Short mmCIF file of C-alpha atoms and ligand atoms in Angstrom, two decimals:
data_model
loop_
_atom_site.label_atom_id
_atom_site.label_comp_id
_atom_site.label_asym_id
_atom_site.label_seq_id
_atom_site.Cartn_x
_atom_site.Cartn_y
_atom_site.Cartn_z
CA MET V 1 127.80 81.11 89.52
CA ARG V 2 127.01 78.60 92.31
CA ILE V 3 124.60 78.57 95.43
CA ASP V 4 126.46 76.97 98.05
CA ARG V 5 124.03 77.76 100.82
CA LEU V 6 120.22 78.57 101.15
CA GLU V 7 118.64 79.93 104.37
CA LEU V 8 114.81 80.64 104.83
CA ARG V 9 113.45 82.58 107.56
CA PRO V 10 109.80 83.22 108.63
CA ILE V 11 109.27 87.03 109.09
CA LYS V 12 106.49 89.01 110.43
CA LEU V 13 106.45 92.75 110.06
CA PRO V 14 103.39 94.78 111.22
CA LEU V 15 102.10 97.13 108.50
CA ALA V 16 102.03 100.80 109.19
CA HIS V 17 98.34 100.81 108.10
CA PHE V 18 95.99 97.83 107.59
CA PHE V 19 95.43 97.00 103.98
CA GLU V 20 92.14 95.86 102.67
CA THR V 21 91.17 94.45 99.20
CA SER V 22 88.21 92.74 97.91
CA PHE V 23 89.52 89.39 99.33
CA GLY V 24 90.19 90.75 103.04
CA ARG V 25 92.37 92.78 105.25
CA THR V 26 95.95 92.54 106.36
CA ASP V 27 97.35 93.87 109.30
CA ASP V 28 100.77 92.34 109.20
CA LYS V 29 102.94 91.04 106.41
CA HIS V 30 104.34 87.41 106.94
CA PHE V 31 106.78 86.29 104.41
CA ILE V 32 109.84 84.07 103.79
CA LEU V 33 113.11 85.68 103.67
CA VAL V 34 115.71 84.13 101.51
CA ARG V 35 119.41 84.39 101.95
CA VAL V 36 121.92 82.50 99.57
CA ASP V 37 125.57 82.56 99.54
CA GLY V 38 127.80 81.64 96.88
CA ASP V 39 131.62 82.39 95.81
CA GLY V 40 132.06 84.34 98.89
CA VAL V 41 129.02 86.64 98.07
CA THR V 42 125.60 86.98 99.95
CA GLY V 43 122.29 87.52 98.03
CA TYR V 44 118.85 88.58 99.61
CA GLY V 45 115.33 88.13 98.42
CA GLU V 46 111.87 87.64 99.67
CA CYS V 47 109.02 85.36 98.67
CA VAL V 48 105.92 87.42 97.99
CA ALA V 49 103.39 84.70 98.92
CA GLU V 50 100.75 85.48 101.74
CA VAL V 51 99.20 83.39 104.76
CA ASP V 52 96.16 82.86 102.90
CA PRO V 53 95.37 81.38 99.14
CA TYR V 54 93.14 84.32 98.19
CA TYR V 55 95.55 86.39 96.00
CA SER V 56 97.17 83.29 94.70
CA SER V 57 96.75 79.70 95.38
CA GLU V 58 100.34 79.63 96.79
CA THR V 59 101.10 80.42 100.52
CA ASN V 60 103.82 80.85 102.73
CA ASP V 61 103.40 77.00 103.73
CA THR V 62 103.32 75.92 100.06
CA CYS V 63 106.31 77.84 99.26
CA TRP V 64 108.37 76.81 102.34
CA HIS V 65 107.43 73.02 101.36
CA ILE V 66 108.30 73.53 97.54
CA ILE V 67 111.47 75.42 98.03
CA THR V 68 112.91 72.99 100.76
CA SER V 69 111.72 69.84 99.12
CA PHE V 70 111.96 70.56 95.36
CA VAL V 71 113.62 73.86 94.47
CA ALA V 72 116.65 73.69 96.90
CA PRO V 73 117.83 70.22 95.84
CA ARG V 74 117.89 71.38 92.09
CA VAL V 75 119.88 74.70 92.72
CA LEU V 76 122.21 73.90 95.71
CA GLY V 77 125.76 73.17 94.44
CA ALA V 78 124.73 73.26 90.97
CA GLU V 79 126.66 75.42 88.72
CA PHE V 80 124.74 78.21 86.44
CA ALA V 81 126.49 79.97 83.56
CA HIS V 82 123.74 82.67 84.26
CA PRO V 83 120.77 83.38 86.68
CA ARG V 84 118.38 83.08 83.55
CA ASP V 85 119.11 79.49 83.56
CA VAL V 86 117.48 78.81 87.10
CA PHE V 87 113.86 79.06 86.12
CA ALA V 88 114.43 76.39 83.25
CA ALA V 89 116.41 73.97 85.89
CA LEU V 90 112.90 74.03 87.99
CA LYS V 91 110.82 73.10 84.72
CA ALA V 92 109.89 69.64 86.53
CA ILE V 93 108.00 71.50 89.00
CA ARG V 94 104.60 72.44 87.67
CA GLY V 95 103.54 75.86 88.94
CA HIS V 96 104.51 77.27 92.42
CA ASN V 97 105.94 80.29 90.60
CA MET V 98 106.09 82.23 93.84
CA ALA V 99 108.36 79.53 95.26
CA LYS V 100 110.40 79.15 92.38
CA ALA V 101 110.84 83.21 91.93
CA ALA V 102 111.86 83.28 95.49
CA VAL V 103 114.93 81.59 94.78
CA GLU V 104 115.61 82.66 91.21
CA MET V 105 115.45 86.39 92.20
CA VAL V 106 118.16 85.84 94.71
CA ALA V 107 120.33 83.93 92.16
CA TRP V 108 120.17 87.23 89.88
CA ASP V 109 121.14 89.21 92.96
CA LEU V 110 124.19 86.95 93.74
CA TYR V 111 125.20 86.86 90.14
CA ALA V 112 125.01 90.83 89.74
CA LYS V 113 126.96 90.94 92.93
CA GLN V 114 129.87 88.67 91.73
CA ARG V 115 130.05 90.96 88.78
CA GLY V 116 129.89 94.23 90.72
CA GLU V 117 127.09 95.19 88.67
CA ARG V 118 123.82 96.90 89.46
CA LEU V 119 121.05 94.51 89.22
CA SER V 120 118.83 96.89 86.88
CA ARG V 121 121.74 96.56 84.52
CA THR V 122 122.11 92.73 84.79
CA LEU V 123 118.23 92.68 83.89
CA GLY V 124 118.52 94.91 80.90
CA GLY V 125 117.30 98.11 82.38
CA ALA V 126 118.74 101.43 81.77
CA ARG V 127 116.70 104.09 83.91
CA ASP V 128 118.06 105.64 87.00
CA ARG V 129 114.88 106.54 88.47
CA ILE V 130 111.36 104.88 88.19
CA GLU V 131 107.92 106.36 88.40
CA SER V 132 106.14 105.63 91.63
CA GLY V 133 102.05 105.16 92.25
CA VAL V 134 100.33 103.77 95.37
CA SER V 135 97.75 101.55 95.87
CA VAL V 136 95.09 102.59 98.33
CA GLY V 137 93.30 100.00 100.21
CA ILE V 138 89.46 99.97 100.76
CA GLN V 139 88.80 102.35 103.64
CA LEU V 140 86.41 102.54 106.46
CA SER V 141 84.59 105.37 104.80
CA LEU V 142 84.64 107.94 101.74
CA ASP V 143 85.97 110.63 103.83
CA ASP V 144 88.74 108.38 105.19
CA LEU V 145 89.40 107.56 101.38
CA VAL V 146 89.74 111.32 100.51
CA ALA V 147 92.12 112.10 103.37
CA LYS V 148 94.20 109.21 102.41
CA VAL V 149 94.38 110.25 98.54
CA GLU V 150 94.95 113.89 99.48
CA ARG V 151 97.84 112.73 101.69
CA GLU V 152 99.44 110.41 98.80
CA LEU V 153 98.87 113.27 96.09
CA ALA V 154 100.59 115.83 98.37
CA VAL V 155 103.80 113.29 98.79
CA GLY V 156 103.89 113.59 94.95
CA TYR V 157 102.84 110.08 93.82
CA ARG V 158 102.22 109.98 90.11
CA ARG V 159 99.18 107.77 89.99
CA ILE V 160 96.42 106.65 92.54
CA LYS V 161 95.04 103.08 92.30
CA ILE V 162 92.12 102.15 94.62
CA LYS V 163 90.92 98.97 95.66
CA VAL V 164 87.39 98.33 94.71
CA LYS V 165 84.68 95.74 95.32
CA PRO V 166 80.59 95.53 94.81
CA GLY V 167 79.43 98.19 97.28
CA TRP V 168 82.78 100.16 97.15
CA ASP V 169 83.29 101.17 93.37
CA VAL V 170 81.50 103.85 91.29
CA GLU V 171 80.74 106.14 94.29
CA ALA V 172 84.42 105.99 95.52
CA VAL V 173 85.53 106.81 91.90
CA ARG V 174 83.09 109.69 91.61
CA THR V 175 83.87 111.30 95.17
CA LEU V 176 87.58 111.20 94.17
CA ARG V 177 86.98 112.61 90.72
CA GLY V 178 84.61 115.23 92.17
CA ARG V 179 87.39 116.20 94.84
CA PHE V 180 90.69 115.77 92.79
CA GLY V 181 89.53 116.14 89.26
CA ASN V 182 91.67 114.90 86.57
CA ILE V 183 94.23 112.95 88.49
CA PRO V 184 95.92 109.44 87.01
CA LEU V 185 93.43 107.28 88.62
CA MET V 186 92.60 103.48 88.40
CA VAL V 187 91.02 100.75 90.14
CA ASP V 188 91.80 97.33 91.37
CA ALA V 189 89.05 94.66 91.94
CA ASN V 190 91.07 91.88 92.66
CA ALA V 191 88.65 89.54 90.76
CA ALA V 192 85.64 90.65 92.95
CA TYR V 193 82.86 90.71 89.58
CA THR V 194 81.54 88.36 87.25
CA ILE V 195 80.47 89.02 83.74
CA LYS V 196 76.90 89.60 84.81
CA ASP V 197 78.26 92.90 86.27
CA ALA V 198 79.36 94.19 83.00
CA ASP V 199 76.67 96.81 82.96
CA HIS V 200 77.72 98.00 86.60
CA LEU V 201 81.36 98.18 85.35
CA ALA V 202 80.43 100.29 82.51
CA ALA V 203 79.27 103.05 84.60
CA LEU V 204 83.15 103.57 85.31
CA ASP V 205 83.74 104.58 81.74
CA ALA V 206 82.34 107.73 82.62
CA PHE V 207 85.24 108.46 84.82
CA ASP V 208 88.24 108.27 82.49
CA LEU V 209 90.26 105.93 84.39
CA MET V 210 93.72 104.84 83.23
CA MET V 211 92.56 101.07 83.46
CA ILE V 212 90.54 98.63 85.34
CA GLU V 213 92.52 96.12 86.96
CA GLN V 214 91.61 92.31 87.16
CA PRO V 215 87.75 92.91 87.33
CA LEU V 216 86.78 89.08 86.87
CA ASP V 217 88.07 85.79 88.03
CA TYR V 218 91.69 84.92 88.28
CA ASP V 219 91.32 82.04 85.72
CA ASP V 220 88.91 83.76 83.28
CA ILE V 221 90.45 84.88 80.17
CA ALA V 222 87.24 84.64 77.94
CA ASP V 223 84.96 86.79 80.02
CA HIS V 224 87.61 89.47 80.14
CA ALA V 225 87.60 89.48 76.51
CA ALA V 226 83.97 89.81 76.43
CA LEU V 227 83.95 92.72 79.06
CA GLN V 228 86.96 94.61 77.29
CA ARG V 229 84.49 94.63 74.27
CA ARG V 230 81.97 96.28 76.21
CA LEU V 231 84.19 98.76 77.98
CA ARG V 232 86.00 101.85 76.92
CA THR V 233 88.17 101.83 79.83
CA PRO V 234 91.25 99.66 79.38
CA ILE V 235 91.44 96.10 81.23
CA CYS V 236 94.76 95.27 82.92
CA LEU V 237 95.34 91.81 83.98
CA ASP V 238 96.99 90.93 87.22
CA GLU V 239 96.09 87.71 88.80
CA SER V 240 95.27 85.92 85.54
CA ILE V 241 98.79 86.47 84.24
CA LYS V 242 100.41 83.24 85.70
CA THR V 243 102.71 82.43 82.83
CA VAL V 244 104.17 84.20 79.86
CA GLY V 245 101.88 81.67 77.51
CA ILE V 246 98.65 82.80 79.41
CA ALA V 247 99.69 86.30 78.42
CA ARG V 248 100.08 85.57 75.14
CA GLU V 249 96.58 84.08 74.95
CA ALA V 250 95.07 86.88 76.79
CA ILE V 251 96.61 89.48 74.45
CA ALA V 252 95.25 87.49 71.59
CA ALA V 253 92.03 87.19 72.82
CA GLY V 254 91.70 90.89 73.55
CA ALA V 255 91.32 90.28 77.05
CA CYS V 256 93.37 93.17 78.41
CA ARG V 257 95.27 96.25 76.95
CA ILE V 258 97.77 96.55 79.85
CA ILE V 259 99.61 93.88 81.90
CA ASN V 260 100.83 94.26 85.23
CA ILE V 261 104.06 92.30 86.09
CA LYS V 262 104.90 90.80 89.38
CA PRO V 263 107.86 88.64 89.27
CA GLY V 264 106.75 86.53 91.94
CA ARG V 265 103.72 85.77 90.15
CA VAL V 266 105.27 84.53 86.84
CA GLY V 267 108.37 82.85 88.53
CA GLY V 268 110.96 85.25 88.71
CA PHE V 269 112.99 87.67 86.60
CA ALA V 270 113.84 85.78 83.67
CA GLU V 271 109.90 85.15 82.87
CA SER V 272 109.32 88.74 83.80
CA ILE V 273 111.85 89.86 81.25
CA ARG V 274 110.10 87.34 78.61
CA LEU V 275 106.59 88.73 79.61
CA HIS V 276 108.05 92.37 79.50
CA ASP V 277 109.49 91.68 75.82
CA LEU V 278 106.21 89.84 74.74
CA CYS V 279 104.23 93.00 75.86
CA ALA V 280 106.47 95.30 74.37
CA ALA V 281 106.30 93.57 70.82
CA GLN V 282 102.55 93.49 71.12
CA GLN V 283 102.20 97.21 71.99
CA ILE V 284 100.87 96.30 75.51
CA PRO V 285 102.22 98.95 78.12
CA VAL V 286 103.17 97.35 81.50
CA TRP V 287 103.79 98.43 84.96
CA HIS V 288 105.32 97.05 88.12
CA GLY V 289 102.81 95.30 90.42
CA GLY V 290 103.49 95.08 94.18
CA MET V 291 102.86 92.70 96.96
CA LEU V 292 103.31 94.86 100.04
CA GLU V 293 106.99 93.79 99.80
CA SER V 294 109.54 94.77 102.66
CA GLY V 295 112.52 96.82 101.27
CA ILE V 296 114.31 93.39 100.18
CA GLY V 297 111.65 92.82 97.48
CA ARG V 298 110.91 96.45 96.99
CA ALA V 299 114.34 97.16 96.04
CA ALA V 300 114.34 93.82 93.62
CA ASN V 301 111.29 95.24 91.92
CA ILE V 302 112.63 98.79 91.31
CA HIS V 303 115.43 97.19 89.29
CA LEU V 304 112.99 95.27 87.12
CA ALA V 305 110.91 98.28 86.59
CA THR V 306 113.87 100.29 84.84
CA LEU V 307 113.22 97.97 81.63
CA PRO V 308 111.78 100.18 78.77
CA ASN V 309 108.37 99.03 78.48
CA PHE V 310 107.54 99.76 82.07
CA THR V 311 105.75 102.83 80.72
CA LEU V 312 103.20 103.36 83.36
CA PRO V 313 104.00 104.31 86.91
CA GLY V 314 103.41 101.01 89.13
CA ASP V 315 102.56 99.93 92.77
CA ILE V 316 106.26 100.56 93.99
CA ALA V 317 105.96 103.28 96.79
CA ALA V 318 108.35 104.31 99.71
CA SER V 319 109.23 101.84 102.28
CA GLN V 320 107.70 103.93 105.18
CA ARG V 321 104.39 103.83 103.76
CA TYR V 322 104.43 100.13 104.78
CA PHE V 323 107.01 99.57 107.34
CA ASP V 324 108.69 101.62 110.12
CA PRO V 325 111.43 100.62 110.29
CA ASP V 326 111.89 98.40 107.11
CA LEU V 327 114.31 95.75 107.08
CA ILE V 328 116.88 97.68 104.82
CA VAL V 329 119.08 100.79 104.97
CA PRO V 330 118.96 103.11 103.39
CA ALA V 331 115.17 102.99 103.14
CA ILE V 332 113.31 103.26 99.86
CA THR V 333 112.12 106.93 99.60
CA GLY V 334 110.48 108.70 96.99
CA ALA V 335 111.24 112.13 95.67
CA ALA V 336 108.83 115.13 95.33
CA ASP V 337 108.33 114.46 91.80
CA GLY V 338 106.88 111.03 92.36
CA THR V 339 110.21 109.14 91.37
CA ILE V 340 112.33 106.59 93.29
CA ALA V 341 115.96 106.37 92.66
CA VAL V 342 117.23 102.99 91.65
CA PRO V 343 119.45 101.69 94.35
CA ASP V 344 123.25 101.98 93.71
CA GLY V 345 125.95 99.58 94.28
CA PRO V 346 125.93 95.78 93.22
CA GLY V 347 123.03 93.55 93.27
CA VAL V 348 119.95 94.87 94.61
CA GLY V 349 122.06 97.95 96.36
CA VAL V 350 120.40 97.72 99.88
CA THR V 351 122.11 96.60 103.04
CA VAL V 352 120.08 94.12 105.28
CA VAL V 353 119.93 95.22 109.01
CA SER V 354 120.32 92.00 110.66
CA GLU V 355 119.29 93.13 114.12
CA ARG V 356 115.84 94.04 112.58
CA VAL V 357 115.63 90.76 110.66
CA GLN V 358 116.41 88.77 114.00
CA ARG V 359 113.66 90.83 115.67
CA ALA V 360 111.09 90.05 112.73
CA THR V 361 111.75 86.41 112.76
CA LEU V 362 109.13 83.97 113.69
CA GLU V 363 109.82 80.47 114.73
CA ALA V 364 109.18 78.28 111.81
CA CYS V 365 106.05 76.62 113.73
CA ASP V 366 104.24 79.85 113.85
CA VAL V 367 104.26 80.08 110.19
CA ARG V 368 102.98 76.80 109.96
CA LEU V 369 100.20 77.07 112.31
O1 OSB M 1 96.45 93.06 93.57
O2 OSB M 1 98.00 94.54 93.31
C1 OSB M 1 97.50 93.56 93.92
C2 OSB M 1 99.02 93.76 97.48
C3 OSB M 1 98.78 92.23 97.81
C4 OSB M 1 98.29 91.62 96.91
C5 OSB M 1 97.61 91.86 95.56
C6 OSB M 1 97.84 93.27 95.28
C7 OSB M 1 98.29 94.17 96.24
C8 OSB M 1 98.39 95.47 96.04
C9 OSB M 1 99.45 96.34 97.00
O3 OSB M 1 97.71 96.01 95.30
C10 OSB M 1 100.48 96.85 96.07
C11 OSB M 1 101.53 97.42 97.06
O4 OSB M 1 101.48 98.53 97.28
O5 OSB M 1 102.59 96.73 97.13
MG1 MG M 2 96.24 93.86 91.37
#
């Protein structure tokens, strides 16, 4: 497999609804769209970095810089026997996993297309459908939260995750349990607490949550282990799991019982598969996270989520929750039973609508401002 051409495009898509987490509110999704051409085939993917270094230290600008200056020279024109070799070829570049993943994942799409095979199969997955859950942002009021969750349950989503932060946590969970009973419910704090909040977080144990995602800081394994000893509710790590090595340490330390896999966070599909396999061997269930991707990245995520240890519904939901219209056809839709079909056809199996991409493209200088 050879990548002859690499194109980066800064994209801005308005979100259908604002999305608020403990680190802030997003109204538009800005991302780098990646296109590669090789051996007469075209692959597409997207970089999951955001405008600000709040979820991750990477941003769109750092990814643009790392891809153009360091990743592209190592992959352009190089011959790879398999896309799993791409991450290894980028070893000299420390960190910058989102930048690496943006190119690595497109290499998998290109390879799968060249073989005329569904990406899920190339990745080692077998399922035809994945279980879908939603991530519900912080709302303006508890009434808004109830209304939003009611709509998502009516659509059929199999698990509700709500974003929490100090001042928007125990009451929000109590309200949802009171109104909706024993639904599959979890919370994601995006690192908003410290170990000093352990007693406060222990109050969540009364509500039988599936898990608490990333309660403490993004680089803190030891305090997560201490907190997990204090809580009955399983801790799931997201931000902390930047590499497979850190995952091994976190599991050994008892810092989590569940892991959220986002290929952008760990450097692409090959590393995600290693992380998935490590977790399977350690009896740690995994689920697929989301980064408000457009249909291009969303489709790629669906393929990865077909691997066998993705046993919990993840943050992969229908396109229209995020963007209307999305950049692809057909749009990603959910069935009434809360599942999503794996796109069929070679590679990611979705078609990019070039007029929509044109309309959403920013001048490079806009993204750099
Ligand atoms: O912590 O999982 C997260 C979105 C952006 C950055 C971080 C996170 C999220 C989400 C949204 O929770 C998941 C989605 O619906 O794509
Ligand atoms: Mg998270």
